[in-house]
PDB file of C-alpha atoms in Angstrom:
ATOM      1  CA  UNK I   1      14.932 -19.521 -16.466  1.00  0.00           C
ATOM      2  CA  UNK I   2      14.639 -18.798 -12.739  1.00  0.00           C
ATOM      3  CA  UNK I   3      12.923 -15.147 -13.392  1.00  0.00           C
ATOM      4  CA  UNK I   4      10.542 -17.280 -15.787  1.00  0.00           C
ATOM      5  CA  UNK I   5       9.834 -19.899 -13.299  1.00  0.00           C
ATOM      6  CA  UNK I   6       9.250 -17.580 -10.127  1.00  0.00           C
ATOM      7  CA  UNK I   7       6.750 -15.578 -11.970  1.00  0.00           C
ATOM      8  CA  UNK I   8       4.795 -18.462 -13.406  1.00  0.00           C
ATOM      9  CA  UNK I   9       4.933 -19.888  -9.901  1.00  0.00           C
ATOM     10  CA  UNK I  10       3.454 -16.961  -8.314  1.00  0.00           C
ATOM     11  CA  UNK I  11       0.915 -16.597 -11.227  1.00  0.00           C
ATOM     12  CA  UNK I  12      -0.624 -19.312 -10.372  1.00  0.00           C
ATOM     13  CA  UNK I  13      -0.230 -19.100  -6.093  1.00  0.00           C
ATOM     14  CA  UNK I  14      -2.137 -15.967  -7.105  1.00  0.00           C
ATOM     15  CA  UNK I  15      -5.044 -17.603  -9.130  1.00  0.00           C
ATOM     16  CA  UNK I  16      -5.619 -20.041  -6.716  1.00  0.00           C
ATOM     17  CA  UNK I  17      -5.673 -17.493  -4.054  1.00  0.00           C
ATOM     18  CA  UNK I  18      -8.697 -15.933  -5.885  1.00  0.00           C
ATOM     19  CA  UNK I  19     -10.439 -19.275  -6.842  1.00  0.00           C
ATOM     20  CA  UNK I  20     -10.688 -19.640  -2.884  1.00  0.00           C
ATOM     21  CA  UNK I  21     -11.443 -16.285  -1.791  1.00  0.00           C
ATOM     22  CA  UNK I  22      -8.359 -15.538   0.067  1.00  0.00           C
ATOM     23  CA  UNK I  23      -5.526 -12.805   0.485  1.00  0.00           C
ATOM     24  CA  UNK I  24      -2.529 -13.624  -1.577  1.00  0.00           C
ATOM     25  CA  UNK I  25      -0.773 -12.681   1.681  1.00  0.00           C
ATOM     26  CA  UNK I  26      -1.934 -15.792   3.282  1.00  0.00           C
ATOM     27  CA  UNK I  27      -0.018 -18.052   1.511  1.00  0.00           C
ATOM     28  CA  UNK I  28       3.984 -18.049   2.131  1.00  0.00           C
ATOM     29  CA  UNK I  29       6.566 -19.553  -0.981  1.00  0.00           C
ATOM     30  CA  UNK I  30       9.316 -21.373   0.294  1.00  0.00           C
ATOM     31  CA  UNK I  31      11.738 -22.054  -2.432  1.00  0.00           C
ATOM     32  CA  UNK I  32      12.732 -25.647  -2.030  1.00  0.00           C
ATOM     33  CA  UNK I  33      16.909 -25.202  -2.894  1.00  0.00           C
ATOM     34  CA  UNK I  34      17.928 -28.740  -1.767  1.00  0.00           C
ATOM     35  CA  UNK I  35      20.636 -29.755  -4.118  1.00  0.00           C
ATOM     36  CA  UNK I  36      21.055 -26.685  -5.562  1.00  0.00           C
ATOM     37  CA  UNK I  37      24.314 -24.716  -5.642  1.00  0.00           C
ATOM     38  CA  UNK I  38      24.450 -21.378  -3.999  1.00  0.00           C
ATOM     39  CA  UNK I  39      24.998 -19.580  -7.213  1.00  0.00           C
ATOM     40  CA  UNK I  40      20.871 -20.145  -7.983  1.00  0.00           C
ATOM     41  CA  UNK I  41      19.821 -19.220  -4.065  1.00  0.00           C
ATOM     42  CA  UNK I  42      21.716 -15.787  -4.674  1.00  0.00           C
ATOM     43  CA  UNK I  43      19.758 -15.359  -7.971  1.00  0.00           C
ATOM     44  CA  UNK I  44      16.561 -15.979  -6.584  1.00  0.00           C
ATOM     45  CA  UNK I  45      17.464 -14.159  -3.583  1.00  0.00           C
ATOM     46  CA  UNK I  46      18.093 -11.732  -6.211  1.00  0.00           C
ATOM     47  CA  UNK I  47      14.392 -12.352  -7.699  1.00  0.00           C
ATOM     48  CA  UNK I  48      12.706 -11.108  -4.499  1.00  0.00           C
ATOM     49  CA  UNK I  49      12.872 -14.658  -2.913  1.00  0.00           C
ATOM     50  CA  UNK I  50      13.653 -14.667   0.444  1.00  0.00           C
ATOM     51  CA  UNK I  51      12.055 -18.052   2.313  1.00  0.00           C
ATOM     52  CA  UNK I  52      14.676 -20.958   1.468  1.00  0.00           C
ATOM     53  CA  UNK I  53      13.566 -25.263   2.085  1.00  0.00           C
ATOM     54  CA  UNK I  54      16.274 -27.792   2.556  1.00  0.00           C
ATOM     55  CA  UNK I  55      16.246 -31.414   3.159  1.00  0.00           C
ATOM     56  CA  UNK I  56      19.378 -31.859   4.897  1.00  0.00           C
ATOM     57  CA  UNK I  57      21.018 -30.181   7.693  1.00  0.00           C
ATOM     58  CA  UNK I  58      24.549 -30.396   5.908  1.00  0.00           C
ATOM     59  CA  UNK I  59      23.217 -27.969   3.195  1.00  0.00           C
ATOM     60  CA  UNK I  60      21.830 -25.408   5.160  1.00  0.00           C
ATOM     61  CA  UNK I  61      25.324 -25.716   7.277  1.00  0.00           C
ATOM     62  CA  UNK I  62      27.377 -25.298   4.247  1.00  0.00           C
ATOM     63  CA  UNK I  63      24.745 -22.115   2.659  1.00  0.00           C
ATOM     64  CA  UNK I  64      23.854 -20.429   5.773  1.00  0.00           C
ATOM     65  CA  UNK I  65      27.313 -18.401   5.892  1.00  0.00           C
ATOM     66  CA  UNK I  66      26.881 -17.818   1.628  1.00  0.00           C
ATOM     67  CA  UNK I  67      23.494 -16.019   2.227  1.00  0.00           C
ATOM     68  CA  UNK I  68      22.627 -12.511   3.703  1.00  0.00           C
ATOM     69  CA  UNK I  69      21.838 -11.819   6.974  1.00  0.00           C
ATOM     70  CA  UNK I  70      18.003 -11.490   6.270  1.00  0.00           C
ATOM     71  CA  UNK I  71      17.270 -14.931   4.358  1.00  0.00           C
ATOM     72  CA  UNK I  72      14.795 -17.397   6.368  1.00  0.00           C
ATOM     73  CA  UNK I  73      16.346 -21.130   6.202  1.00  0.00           C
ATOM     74  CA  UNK I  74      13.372 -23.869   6.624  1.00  0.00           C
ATOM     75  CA  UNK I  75      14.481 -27.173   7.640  1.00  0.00           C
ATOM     76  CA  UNK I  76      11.777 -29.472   5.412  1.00  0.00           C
ATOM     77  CA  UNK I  77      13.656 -32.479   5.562  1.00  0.00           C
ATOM     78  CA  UNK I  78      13.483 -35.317   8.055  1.00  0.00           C
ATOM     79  CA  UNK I  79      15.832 -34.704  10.884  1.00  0.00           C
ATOM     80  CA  UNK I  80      17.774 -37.103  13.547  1.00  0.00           C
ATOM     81  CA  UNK I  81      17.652 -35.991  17.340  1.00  0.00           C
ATOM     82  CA  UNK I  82      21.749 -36.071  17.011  1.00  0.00           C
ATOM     83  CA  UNK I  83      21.536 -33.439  14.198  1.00  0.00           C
ATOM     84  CA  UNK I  84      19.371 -30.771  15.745  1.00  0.00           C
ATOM     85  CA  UNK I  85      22.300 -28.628  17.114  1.00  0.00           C
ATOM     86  CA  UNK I  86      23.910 -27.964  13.991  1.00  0.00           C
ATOM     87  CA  UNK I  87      20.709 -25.921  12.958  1.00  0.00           C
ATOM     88  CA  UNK I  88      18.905 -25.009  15.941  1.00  0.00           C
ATOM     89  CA  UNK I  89      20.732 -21.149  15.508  1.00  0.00           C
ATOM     90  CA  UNK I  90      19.969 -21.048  11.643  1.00  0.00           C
ATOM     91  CA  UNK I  91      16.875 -22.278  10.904  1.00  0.00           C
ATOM     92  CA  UNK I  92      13.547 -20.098  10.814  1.00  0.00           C
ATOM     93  CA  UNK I  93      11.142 -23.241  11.078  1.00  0.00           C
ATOM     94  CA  UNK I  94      11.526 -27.165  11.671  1.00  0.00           C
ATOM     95  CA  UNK I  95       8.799 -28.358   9.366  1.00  0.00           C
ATOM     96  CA  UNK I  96       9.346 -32.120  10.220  1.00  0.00           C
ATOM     97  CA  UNK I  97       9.096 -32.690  13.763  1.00  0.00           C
ATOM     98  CA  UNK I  98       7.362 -36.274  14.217  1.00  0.00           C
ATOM     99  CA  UNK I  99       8.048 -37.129  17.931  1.00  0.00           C
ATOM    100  CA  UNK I 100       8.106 -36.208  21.482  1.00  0.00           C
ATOM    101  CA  UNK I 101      11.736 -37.235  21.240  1.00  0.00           C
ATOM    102  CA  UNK I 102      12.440 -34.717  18.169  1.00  0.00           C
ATOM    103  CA  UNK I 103      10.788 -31.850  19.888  1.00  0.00           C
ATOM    104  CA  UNK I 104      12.880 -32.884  23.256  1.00  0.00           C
ATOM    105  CA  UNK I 105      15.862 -32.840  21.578  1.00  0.00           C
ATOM    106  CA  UNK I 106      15.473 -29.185  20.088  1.00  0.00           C
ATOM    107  CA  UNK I 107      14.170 -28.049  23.357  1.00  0.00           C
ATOM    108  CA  UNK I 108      17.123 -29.119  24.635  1.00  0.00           C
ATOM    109  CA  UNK I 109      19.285 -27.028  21.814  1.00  0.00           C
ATOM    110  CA  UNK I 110      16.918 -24.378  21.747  1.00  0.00           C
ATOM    111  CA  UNK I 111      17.600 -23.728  25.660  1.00  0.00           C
ATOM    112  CA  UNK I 112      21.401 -23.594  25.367  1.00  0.00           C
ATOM    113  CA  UNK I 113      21.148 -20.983  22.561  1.00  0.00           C
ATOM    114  CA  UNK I 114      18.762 -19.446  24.866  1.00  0.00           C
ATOM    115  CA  UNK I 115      16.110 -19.120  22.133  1.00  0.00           C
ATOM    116  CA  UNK I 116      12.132 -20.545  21.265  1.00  0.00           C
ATOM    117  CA  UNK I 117      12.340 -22.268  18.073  1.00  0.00           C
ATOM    118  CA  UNK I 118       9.343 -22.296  15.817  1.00  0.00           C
ATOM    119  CA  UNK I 119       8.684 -25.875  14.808  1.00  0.00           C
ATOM    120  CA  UNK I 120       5.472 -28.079  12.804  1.00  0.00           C
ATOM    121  CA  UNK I 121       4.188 -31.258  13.378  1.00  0.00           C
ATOM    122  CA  UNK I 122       4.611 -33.513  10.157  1.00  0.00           C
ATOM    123  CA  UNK I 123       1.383 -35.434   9.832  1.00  0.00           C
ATOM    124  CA  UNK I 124       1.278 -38.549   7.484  1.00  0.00           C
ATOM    125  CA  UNK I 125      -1.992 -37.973   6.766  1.00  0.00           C
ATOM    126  CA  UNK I 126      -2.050 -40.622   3.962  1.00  0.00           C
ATOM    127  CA  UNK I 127      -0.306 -42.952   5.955  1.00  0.00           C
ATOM    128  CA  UNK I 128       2.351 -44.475   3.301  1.00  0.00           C
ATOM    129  CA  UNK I 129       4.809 -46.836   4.630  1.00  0.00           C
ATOM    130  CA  UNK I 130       7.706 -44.951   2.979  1.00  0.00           C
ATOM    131  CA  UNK I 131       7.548 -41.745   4.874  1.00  0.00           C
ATOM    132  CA  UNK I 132       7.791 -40.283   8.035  1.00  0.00           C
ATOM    133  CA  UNK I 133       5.247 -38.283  10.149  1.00  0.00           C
ATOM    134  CA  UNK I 134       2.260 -39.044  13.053  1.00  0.00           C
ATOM    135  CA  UNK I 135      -0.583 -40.618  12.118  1.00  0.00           C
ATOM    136  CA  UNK I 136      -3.932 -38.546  12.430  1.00  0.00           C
ATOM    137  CA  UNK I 137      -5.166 -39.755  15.336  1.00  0.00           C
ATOM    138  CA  UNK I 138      -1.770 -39.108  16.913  1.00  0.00           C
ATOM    139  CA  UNK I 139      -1.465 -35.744  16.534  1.00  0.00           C
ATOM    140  CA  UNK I 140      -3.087 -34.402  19.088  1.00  0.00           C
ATOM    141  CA  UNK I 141      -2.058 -36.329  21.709  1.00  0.00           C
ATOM    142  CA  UNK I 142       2.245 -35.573  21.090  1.00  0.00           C
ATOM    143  CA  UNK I 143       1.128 -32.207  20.346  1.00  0.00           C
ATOM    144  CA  UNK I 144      -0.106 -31.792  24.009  1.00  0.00           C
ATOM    145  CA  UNK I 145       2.970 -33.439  25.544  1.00  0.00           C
ATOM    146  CA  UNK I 146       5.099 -31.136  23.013  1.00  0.00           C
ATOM    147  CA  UNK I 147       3.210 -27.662  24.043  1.00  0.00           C
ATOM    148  CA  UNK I 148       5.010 -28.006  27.744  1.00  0.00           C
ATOM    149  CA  UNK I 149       8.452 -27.666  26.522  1.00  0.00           C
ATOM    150  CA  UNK I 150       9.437 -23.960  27.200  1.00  0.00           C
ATOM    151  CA  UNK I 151      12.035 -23.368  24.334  1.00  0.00           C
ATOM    152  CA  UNK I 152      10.083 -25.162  21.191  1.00  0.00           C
ATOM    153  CA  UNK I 153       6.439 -23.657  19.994  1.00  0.00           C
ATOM    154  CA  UNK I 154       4.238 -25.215  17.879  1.00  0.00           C
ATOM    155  CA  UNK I 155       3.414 -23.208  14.699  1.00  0.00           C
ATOM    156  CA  UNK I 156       1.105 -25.554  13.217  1.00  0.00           C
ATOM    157  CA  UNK I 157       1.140 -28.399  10.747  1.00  0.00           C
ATOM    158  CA  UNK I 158       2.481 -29.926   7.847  1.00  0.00           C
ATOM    159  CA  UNK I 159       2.361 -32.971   5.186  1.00  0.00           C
ATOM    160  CA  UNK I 160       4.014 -34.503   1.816  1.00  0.00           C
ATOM    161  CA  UNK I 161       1.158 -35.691   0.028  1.00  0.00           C
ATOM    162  CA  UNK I 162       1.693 -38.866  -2.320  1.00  0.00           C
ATOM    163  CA  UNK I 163       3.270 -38.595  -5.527  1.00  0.00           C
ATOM    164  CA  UNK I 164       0.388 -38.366  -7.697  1.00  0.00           C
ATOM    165  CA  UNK I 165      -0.295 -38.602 -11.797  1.00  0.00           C
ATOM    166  CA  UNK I 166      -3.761 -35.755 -11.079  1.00  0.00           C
ATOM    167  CA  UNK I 167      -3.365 -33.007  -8.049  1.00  0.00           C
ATOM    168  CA  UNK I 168      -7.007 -33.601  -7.362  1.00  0.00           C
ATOM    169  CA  UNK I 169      -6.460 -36.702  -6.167  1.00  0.00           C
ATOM    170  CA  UNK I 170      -4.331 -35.169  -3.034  1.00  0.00           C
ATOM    171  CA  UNK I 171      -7.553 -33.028  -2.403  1.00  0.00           C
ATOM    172  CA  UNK I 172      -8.880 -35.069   0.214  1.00  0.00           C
ATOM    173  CA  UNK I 173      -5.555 -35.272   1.854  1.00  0.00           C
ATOM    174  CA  UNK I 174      -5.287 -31.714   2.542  1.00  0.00           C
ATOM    175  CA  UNK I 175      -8.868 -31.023   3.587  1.00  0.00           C
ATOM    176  CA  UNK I 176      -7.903 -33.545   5.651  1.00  0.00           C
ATOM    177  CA  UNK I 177      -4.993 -31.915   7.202  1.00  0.00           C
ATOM    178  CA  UNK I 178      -6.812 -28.307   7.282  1.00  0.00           C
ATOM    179  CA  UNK I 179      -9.900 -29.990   9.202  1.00  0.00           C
ATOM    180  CA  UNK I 180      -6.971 -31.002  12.176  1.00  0.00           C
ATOM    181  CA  UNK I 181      -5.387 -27.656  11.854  1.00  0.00           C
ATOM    182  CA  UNK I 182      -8.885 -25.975  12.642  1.00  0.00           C
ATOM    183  CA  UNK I 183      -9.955 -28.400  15.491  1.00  0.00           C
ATOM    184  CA  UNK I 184      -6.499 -27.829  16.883  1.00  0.00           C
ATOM    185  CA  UNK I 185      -6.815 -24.230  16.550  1.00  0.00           C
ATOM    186  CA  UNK I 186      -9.769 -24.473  17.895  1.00  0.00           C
ATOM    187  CA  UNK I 187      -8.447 -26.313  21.410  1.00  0.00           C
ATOM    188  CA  UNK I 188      -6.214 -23.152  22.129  1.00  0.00           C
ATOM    189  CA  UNK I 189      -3.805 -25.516  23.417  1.00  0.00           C
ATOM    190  CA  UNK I 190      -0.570 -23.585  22.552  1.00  0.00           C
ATOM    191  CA  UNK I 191      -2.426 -19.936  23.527  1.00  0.00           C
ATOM    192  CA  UNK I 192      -3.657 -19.400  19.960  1.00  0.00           C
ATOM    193  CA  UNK I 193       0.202 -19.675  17.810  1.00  0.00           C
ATOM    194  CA  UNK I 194      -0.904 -21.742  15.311  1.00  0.00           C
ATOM    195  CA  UNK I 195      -0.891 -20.423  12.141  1.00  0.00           C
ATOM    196  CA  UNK I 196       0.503 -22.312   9.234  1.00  0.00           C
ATOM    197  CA  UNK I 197      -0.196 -24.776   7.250  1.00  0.00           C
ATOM    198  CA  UNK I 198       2.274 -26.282   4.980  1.00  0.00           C
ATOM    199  CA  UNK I 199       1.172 -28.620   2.287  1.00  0.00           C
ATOM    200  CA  UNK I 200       1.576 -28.906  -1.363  1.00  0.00           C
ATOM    201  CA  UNK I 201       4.643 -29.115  -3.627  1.00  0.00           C
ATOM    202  CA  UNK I 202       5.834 -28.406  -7.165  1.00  0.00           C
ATOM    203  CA  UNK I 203       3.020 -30.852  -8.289  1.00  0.00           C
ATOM    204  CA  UNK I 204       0.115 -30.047  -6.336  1.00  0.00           C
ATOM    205  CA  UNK I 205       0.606 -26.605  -4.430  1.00  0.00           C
ATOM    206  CA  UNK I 206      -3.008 -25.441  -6.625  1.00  0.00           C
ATOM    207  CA  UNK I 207      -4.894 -27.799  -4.688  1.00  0.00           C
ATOM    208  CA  UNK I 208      -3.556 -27.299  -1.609  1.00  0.00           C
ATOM    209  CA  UNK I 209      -3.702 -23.580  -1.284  1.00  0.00           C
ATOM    210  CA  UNK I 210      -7.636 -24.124  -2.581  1.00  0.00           C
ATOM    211  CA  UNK I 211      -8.116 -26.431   0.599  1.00  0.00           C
ATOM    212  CA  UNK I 212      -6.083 -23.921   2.909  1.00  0.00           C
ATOM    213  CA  UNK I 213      -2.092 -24.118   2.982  1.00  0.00           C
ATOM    214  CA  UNK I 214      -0.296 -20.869   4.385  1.00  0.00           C
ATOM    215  CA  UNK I 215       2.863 -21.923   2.920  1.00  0.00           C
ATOM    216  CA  UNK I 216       3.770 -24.331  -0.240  1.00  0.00           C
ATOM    217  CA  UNK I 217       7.322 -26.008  -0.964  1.00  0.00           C
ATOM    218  CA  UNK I 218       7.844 -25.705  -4.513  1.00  0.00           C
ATOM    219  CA  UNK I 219      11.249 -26.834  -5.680  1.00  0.00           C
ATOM    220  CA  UNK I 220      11.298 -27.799  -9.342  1.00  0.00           C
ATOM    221  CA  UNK I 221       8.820 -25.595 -10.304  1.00  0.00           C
ATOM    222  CA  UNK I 222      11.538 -22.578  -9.298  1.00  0.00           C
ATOM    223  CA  UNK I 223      14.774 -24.318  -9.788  1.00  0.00           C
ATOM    224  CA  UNK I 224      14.177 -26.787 -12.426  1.00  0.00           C
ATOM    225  CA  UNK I 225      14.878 -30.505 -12.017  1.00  0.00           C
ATOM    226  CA  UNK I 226      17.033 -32.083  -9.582  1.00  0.00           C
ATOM    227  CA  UNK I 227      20.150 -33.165  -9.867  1.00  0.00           C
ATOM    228  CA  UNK I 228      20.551 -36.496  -7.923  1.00  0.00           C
ATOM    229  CA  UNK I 229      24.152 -37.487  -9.030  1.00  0.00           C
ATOM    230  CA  UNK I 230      25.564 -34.424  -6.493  1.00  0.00           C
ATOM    231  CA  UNK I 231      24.153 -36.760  -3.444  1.00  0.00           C
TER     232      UNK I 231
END
């Protein structure tokens, strides 16, 4: 199933790639393994994946040791200030950093492991109640206060779109997001390291690699469903 999956996944990264006249190399698949056991990471490690997603710092904690040396971990999940320091050493990038008080607290982790960790601003560009992230107009603004800290660097941005019944409808969301990532880009604030975009999941990832997403977080579509009983 997995083998199936991964190459229909990438099928289709690669024919949206060509609908919007760009490099398949631009784009980045993060397998999304949250809930997962181990035995299905090593397969897919096993399948050429490499980039791993997981929602909670207790997972990539208990994988981290179960994985070789050369797998990236990507902490997509939101994350408490008292959790940081269990992941600071193991994670690749912090996808969901959405305050000065997040960031300050991995500077301060990042610094005692003597390391820069690579982190994005979550942006709730749609602005739903039930989930976390800056609002629009915020963004720049923490991002400024954020680019000071000496141990945390600002990669670039990221969203979860709303759940929707048509992908199309999350279109304006992520030209939304890419026009911020370009004006951004365009301030030079951080000397010209940001780079990625992460938007679009299992349901929409088409769409948002049409409107400009370097990476997509595509869970289901790799692994199947998810089993909720196990949390």
């Amino acid at each position: 199933m997995l083998k199936e999956n991964l190459e229909s996944v990438e099928e289709r990264i690669r024919a949206a790639c060509t609908r919007a006249g760009r490099s398949r190399d631009e784009v980045t698949l993060i397998a999304v393994s949250k809930t997962k056991p181990v035995e299905m990471l090593q397969e897919a490690y096993g399948l050429g994946v490499r980039v791993f997603g997981e929602n909670k710092v207790q997972e990539i904690r208990d994988k981290y040791p179960l994985m070789p040396e050369d797998t990236q971990w990507h902490m997509i999940g939101h994350l408490q200030t008292n959790k940081v320091k269990y992941i600071v050493d193991k994670v690749k990038l912090i996808h969901s950093v959405d305050s000065l008080k997040l960031a300050q607290a991995i500077e301060k982790e990042a610094e005692k492991h003597d390391r820069t960790v690579d982190i994005l601003l979550e942006v709730n560009v749609a602005e739903e109640t039930s989930k976390f992230g800056l609002k629009t107009v915020e963004v720049l603004p923490v991002f400024e206060q954020i680019a000071q800290l000496k141990h945390v660097k600002i990669r670039g941005l990221m969203t979860i779109a709303p759940f929707v019944d048509d992908p199309e409808k999350n279109r304006p969301v992520f030209a939304d997001l890419h026009k911020l990532y370009v004006d951004i880009k365009e301030k030079n604030i951080d000397n010209g390291t940001v780079s990625i975009l992460s938007m679009g999941m299992t349901n929409d990832y088409e769409v948002a690699i049409e409107e400009g997403a370097t990476m997509v977080r595509i869970g289901t579509g790799i692994f199947g469903a998810r089993d909720y009983s196990i949390h």
